[in-house]
XYZ file of N, CA and C in Angstrom:
366
model
N -16.727 90.116 15.960
C -16.484 88.620 15.457
C -17.152 87.491 16.109
N -17.760 86.746 15.769
C -18.505 85.620 16.410
C -17.271 84.642 16.851
N -17.310 83.785 18.012
C -16.161 83.120 17.881
C -16.659 81.439 17.657
N -15.720 80.980 17.293
C -15.603 79.509 16.768
C -16.674 78.640 17.542
N -17.230 78.063 17.128
C -18.178 77.105 17.908
C -17.860 75.433 17.420
N -17.145 75.164 18.489
C -16.453 73.585 18.302
C -17.572 72.663 17.736
N -18.716 72.505 18.598
C -19.614 71.491 18.296
C -20.578 71.901 16.901
N -20.500 73.146 16.597
C -21.241 73.380 15.380
C -20.035 72.923 14.244
N -18.959 73.108 14.150
C -17.680 73.250 13.337
C -17.756 71.602 13.261
N -17.569 70.835 14.394
C -17.249 69.086 14.030
C -18.530 68.427 13.713
N -19.753 69.186 14.186
C -20.842 68.031 13.554
C -21.249 68.512 12.134
N -20.566 69.716 11.531
C -20.920 70.015 10.032
C -19.841 69.486 9.419
N -18.585 69.321 9.773
C -17.569 68.370 9.025
C -17.911 67.144 9.238
N -18.248 66.329 10.227
C -18.933 65.200 10.109
C -19.991 64.689 9.186
N -20.780 65.613 8.774
C -22.103 65.399 8.319
C -21.575 65.425 6.930
N -20.903 66.450 6.547
C -19.964 66.198 5.295
C -19.521 64.681 5.131
N -18.387 64.288 5.994
C -18.052 63.030 5.708
C -19.076 61.872 5.620
N -20.133 62.133 6.194
C -21.135 61.003 6.419
C -21.697 61.040 4.572
N -22.323 62.446 4.165
C -22.790 62.444 2.819
C -21.902 61.761 2.012
N -19.964 62.077 1.918
C -19.414 61.407 0.944
C -19.607 59.924 1.088
N -19.856 59.351 2.362
C -19.803 57.906 2.790
C -20.655 57.449 2.043
N -22.055 58.138 2.305
C -23.248 57.851 1.401
C -23.311 57.863 0.012
N -22.481 58.803 -0.237
C -22.235 58.682 -2.183
C -21.194 57.437 -2.093
N -20.536 57.126 -1.538
C -19.414 55.994 -1.995
C -20.329 54.569 -1.824
N -20.950 54.702 -0.956
C -21.862 53.328 -0.549
C -23.062 53.052 -1.755
N -23.315 54.125 -2.101
C -24.503 54.060 -3.222
C -23.733 53.638 -4.557
N -22.732 54.394 -4.899
C -22.127 54.727 -6.406
C -21.216 53.629 -6.331
N -20.208 52.938 -5.217
C -19.359 51.759 -5.733
C -19.958 50.582 -4.877
N -20.664 50.655 -4.121
C -20.747 49.288 -3.093
C -22.499 48.780 -3.543
N -23.135 49.757 -3.938
C -24.626 49.654 -4.683
C -25.341 49.019 -3.204
N -25.222 49.571 -2.231
C -25.595 49.550 -0.647
C -26.748 50.853 -0.744
N -27.950 50.558 -0.580
C -29.105 51.601 -0.416
C -29.661 51.242 0.920
N -29.813 50.657 1.763
C -30.590 50.519 3.004
C -29.688 50.839 4.025
N -28.728 50.491 4.293
C -27.931 50.883 5.466
C -27.487 52.410 5.322
N -27.077 52.607 4.044
C -26.552 54.109 3.721
C -27.444 54.981 3.679
N -28.735 54.556 3.526
C -29.940 55.836 3.834
C -29.921 55.911 5.303
N -29.930 54.752 6.170
C -29.858 55.366 7.645
C -28.712 55.710 8.073
N -27.409 55.585 7.741
C -26.423 56.371 8.306
C -26.275 57.744 7.689
N -27.046 57.932 6.602
C -26.959 59.444 6.240
C -27.894 60.271 6.979
N -29.088 59.343 7.005
C -30.205 60.213 7.874
C -29.547 60.375 9.267
N -29.249 59.413 10.189
C -28.487 59.736 11.563
C -27.260 60.688 11.461
N -26.495 60.243 10.545
C -25.228 61.311 10.485
C -25.285 62.534 10.115
N -26.344 63.096 9.509
C -26.502 64.474 9.086
C -27.648 65.187 10.220
N -28.181 64.177 10.824
C -29.157 64.792 11.715
C -28.254 65.062 13.174
N -27.234 64.914 13.323
C -26.224 65.473 14.308
C -26.183 67.147 13.996
N -25.729 67.419 13.141
C -25.517 68.739 12.926
C -26.723 69.551 12.608
N -27.608 68.852 12.186
C -29.385 69.722 12.222
C -29.460 70.024 13.583
N -29.548 68.964 14.373
C -29.923 69.309 15.435
C -29.293 70.315 16.096
N -27.924 70.290 16.284
C -27.027 71.222 16.787
C -27.679 72.555 16.255
N -27.494 72.982 15.011
C -28.160 74.014 14.432
C -28.993 74.802 15.057
N -30.196 73.691 15.145
C -31.578 73.892 15.721
C -31.362 74.313 17.325
N -30.385 73.788 17.882
C -30.372 73.846 19.623
C -29.815 75.287 19.826
N -28.993 75.699 18.729
C -28.001 77.111 18.745
C -29.027 78.276 18.683
N -30.051 77.842 17.708
C -31.076 78.914 17.493
C -32.382 78.858 18.238
N -31.815 78.031 19.450
C -33.336 77.893 20.291
C -33.817 79.003 21.036
N -34.806 79.435 21.591
C -35.322 80.704 22.307
C -35.406 80.209 23.678
N -34.944 79.179 24.139
C -35.084 78.681 25.677
C -33.832 77.411 25.983
N -33.349 77.572 27.169
C -32.549 76.801 27.593
C -33.054 75.424 27.282
N -34.221 75.202 27.951
C -34.844 73.642 27.622
C -35.131 73.232 26.326
N -35.342 74.015 25.205
C -35.168 73.578 23.614
C -33.708 73.454 23.424
N -33.084 74.382 24.057
C -31.326 74.154 23.577
C -31.071 72.620 23.801
N -31.083 72.394 25.174
C -31.026 71.358 25.656
C -31.460 69.806 25.161
N -32.875 70.045 24.736
C -33.327 69.083 24.172
C -32.967 68.765 22.707
N -32.567 69.683 21.875
C -32.116 69.398 20.270
C -30.653 69.020 20.708
N -29.812 69.279 21.633
C -28.672 68.770 21.719
C -28.673 67.242 22.369
N -29.878 66.985 23.069
C -29.640 65.572 23.793
C -30.074 64.889 22.353
N -31.023 65.300 21.307
C -31.268 64.767 20.243
C -30.095 64.218 19.434
N -29.245 65.491 19.560
C -27.750 65.317 18.574
C -26.975 64.019 19.310
N -27.205 64.136 20.614
C -26.273 62.992 21.334
C -26.713 61.573 21.041
N -28.134 61.450 21.038
C -28.885 60.125 20.628
C -28.597 59.546 19.222
N -28.292 60.593 18.436
C -28.340 60.486 16.764
C -26.692 60.265 16.722
N -25.878 60.617 17.429
C -24.825 60.212 17.407
C -23.951 58.905 17.766
N -24.990 58.359 18.558
C -25.024 56.744 19.380
C -25.647 56.197 18.193
N -26.745 56.262 17.743
C -27.228 55.729 16.343
C -26.195 55.154 15.282
N -25.759 56.637 15.018
C -24.654 56.618 14.008
C -23.453 55.715 13.939
N -23.100 55.744 15.162
C -22.126 55.016 15.776
C -22.387 53.450 15.153
N -23.386 52.918 15.773
C -24.249 51.569 15.418
C -23.919 50.962 13.855
N -24.538 52.040 12.970
C -24.353 52.076 11.958
C -23.158 51.920 11.185
N -22.071 52.756 11.621
C -20.729 52.735 11.220
C -20.150 51.256 11.491
N -20.379 50.983 12.783
C -20.121 49.361 13.169
C -20.709 48.231 12.433
N -21.981 48.276 11.941
C -22.382 47.667 11.341
C -22.074 47.275 9.830
N -21.501 48.609 9.459
C -21.082 48.704 7.850
C -19.947 48.212 7.842
N -19.030 48.416 9.030
C -17.487 47.905 9.216
C -17.795 46.418 9.196
N -18.298 45.869 10.105
C -18.538 44.391 10.206
C -19.091 43.858 9.321
N -19.974 44.197 8.376
C -20.344 43.520 7.035
C -19.787 43.949 6.098
N -18.533 44.268 6.251
C -17.501 44.593 5.140
C -17.819 45.426 3.850
N -18.554 46.579 4.299
C -19.002 47.720 3.331
C -17.975 48.707 3.292
N -17.364 48.931 4.651
C -16.195 49.874 4.678
C -15.200 49.364 5.387
N -13.659 49.791 5.388
C -12.863 49.396 5.797
C -12.439 49.844 7.129
N -11.773 48.994 7.849
C -11.579 49.411 9.413
C -10.759 50.690 9.865
N -10.076 51.159 8.468
C -9.493 52.468 8.870
C -10.501 53.382 8.847
N -11.273 53.654 7.651
C -12.315 54.398 7.568
C -13.434 54.134 8.758
N -13.550 53.011 9.258
C -14.719 52.768 10.301
C -14.150 53.435 11.438
N -12.841 53.308 11.834
C -12.188 53.870 12.922
C -11.930 55.139 12.967
N -11.648 55.899 11.846
C -11.897 57.538 11.818
C -12.937 57.996 12.073
N -14.071 57.344 11.464
C -15.548 57.757 11.711
C -15.718 57.708 13.185
N -15.709 56.368 13.687
C -15.811 56.236 15.177
C -15.152 57.185 16.172
N -13.983 57.433 15.598
C -13.277 58.409 16.625
C -13.726 59.915 16.524
N -14.176 60.304 15.548
C -15.346 61.214 15.419
C -16.163 61.242 16.053
N -17.069 60.264 15.889
C -18.448 60.275 17.001
C -17.997 60.243 18.107
N -16.758 59.569 18.883
C -16.484 59.860 20.011
C -16.169 61.267 20.726
N -15.639 62.162 19.985
C -15.563 63.601 19.877
C -16.471 64.139 20.332
N -17.667 63.780 19.257
C -19.070 64.475 19.302
C -19.496 64.232 20.678
N -19.604 63.040 20.740
C -20.318 62.415 22.571
C -19.910 63.297 23.416
N -18.514 63.464 23.104
C -17.823 64.068 24.674
C -18.033 65.450 24.946
N -17.978 66.344 23.587
C -18.459 67.642 23.436
C -20.216 67.490 24.033
N -20.819 66.878 23.456
C -22.322 66.870 23.445
C -22.407 66.891 24.843
N -22.164 65.815 25.681
C -22.049 65.084 26.685
C -21.711 66.400 27.750
N -20.661 66.892 27.291
C -19.882 67.908 28.395
C -21.120 69.335 28.152
N -21.659 69.829 27.118
C -22.444 70.631 27.184
C -23.695 70.196 27.739
N -24.473 69.445 27.529
C -25.570 68.562 28.350
C -25.434 68.786 29.771
N -24.037 68.585 30.310
C -23.924 68.427 31.772
C -23.868 70.077 32.123
N -23.245 70.712 31.677
C -22.868 72.121 31.834
C -24.235 72.631 31.734
N -24.964 72.728 30.943
C -26.384 73.463 30.800
C -27.348 72.934 31.502
N -27.267 71.682 32.354
C -28.161 71.042 32.931
C -27.910 72.093 34.594
N -27.271 72.590 34.829
C -26.548 73.195 36.259
C -27.413 74.496 36.562
N -27.952 74.696 37.352
C -28.979 76.174 37.244
C -28.012 77.354 37.140
N -28.553 78.383 36.521
C -27.925 79.589 36.033
C -27.199 79.537 35.169
N -26.878 78.673 33.897
C -26.241 78.439 33.088
C -26.941 78.390 31.803
N -26.362 79.369 30.799
C -27.296 79.723 29.651
C -26.361 79.195 28.368
N -27.146 78.781 27.555
C -26.290 78.297 26.227
C -25.911 79.926 25.467
N -24.960 79.390 24.408
C -24.348 80.799 23.686
C -24.532 80.092 22.551
């Protein structure tokens, strides 16, 4: 049986939350510009994690996870902008930002660990 992969699970769950946020923004708030940005960056995190897991080399693995890291930072920006422009409530923004911070910590740790000589990804 395959072991649980924290970053894979968290990035997927986060992407699902972002898709639901996108639907809310489009259907309830009639906001279409910022919502497209956040759905693109927020779902890209998990997609790049998946690509990294399937990578054939350590270099490609690190590259894909570094993209996921940058997409997480971009998603933080969009969440803050949506909060500060009153499209989403503080409570929701806080929860999403907390998820972003958790993803950044995990991705950052993976990137540091895999930059050390002799380490392989799993």
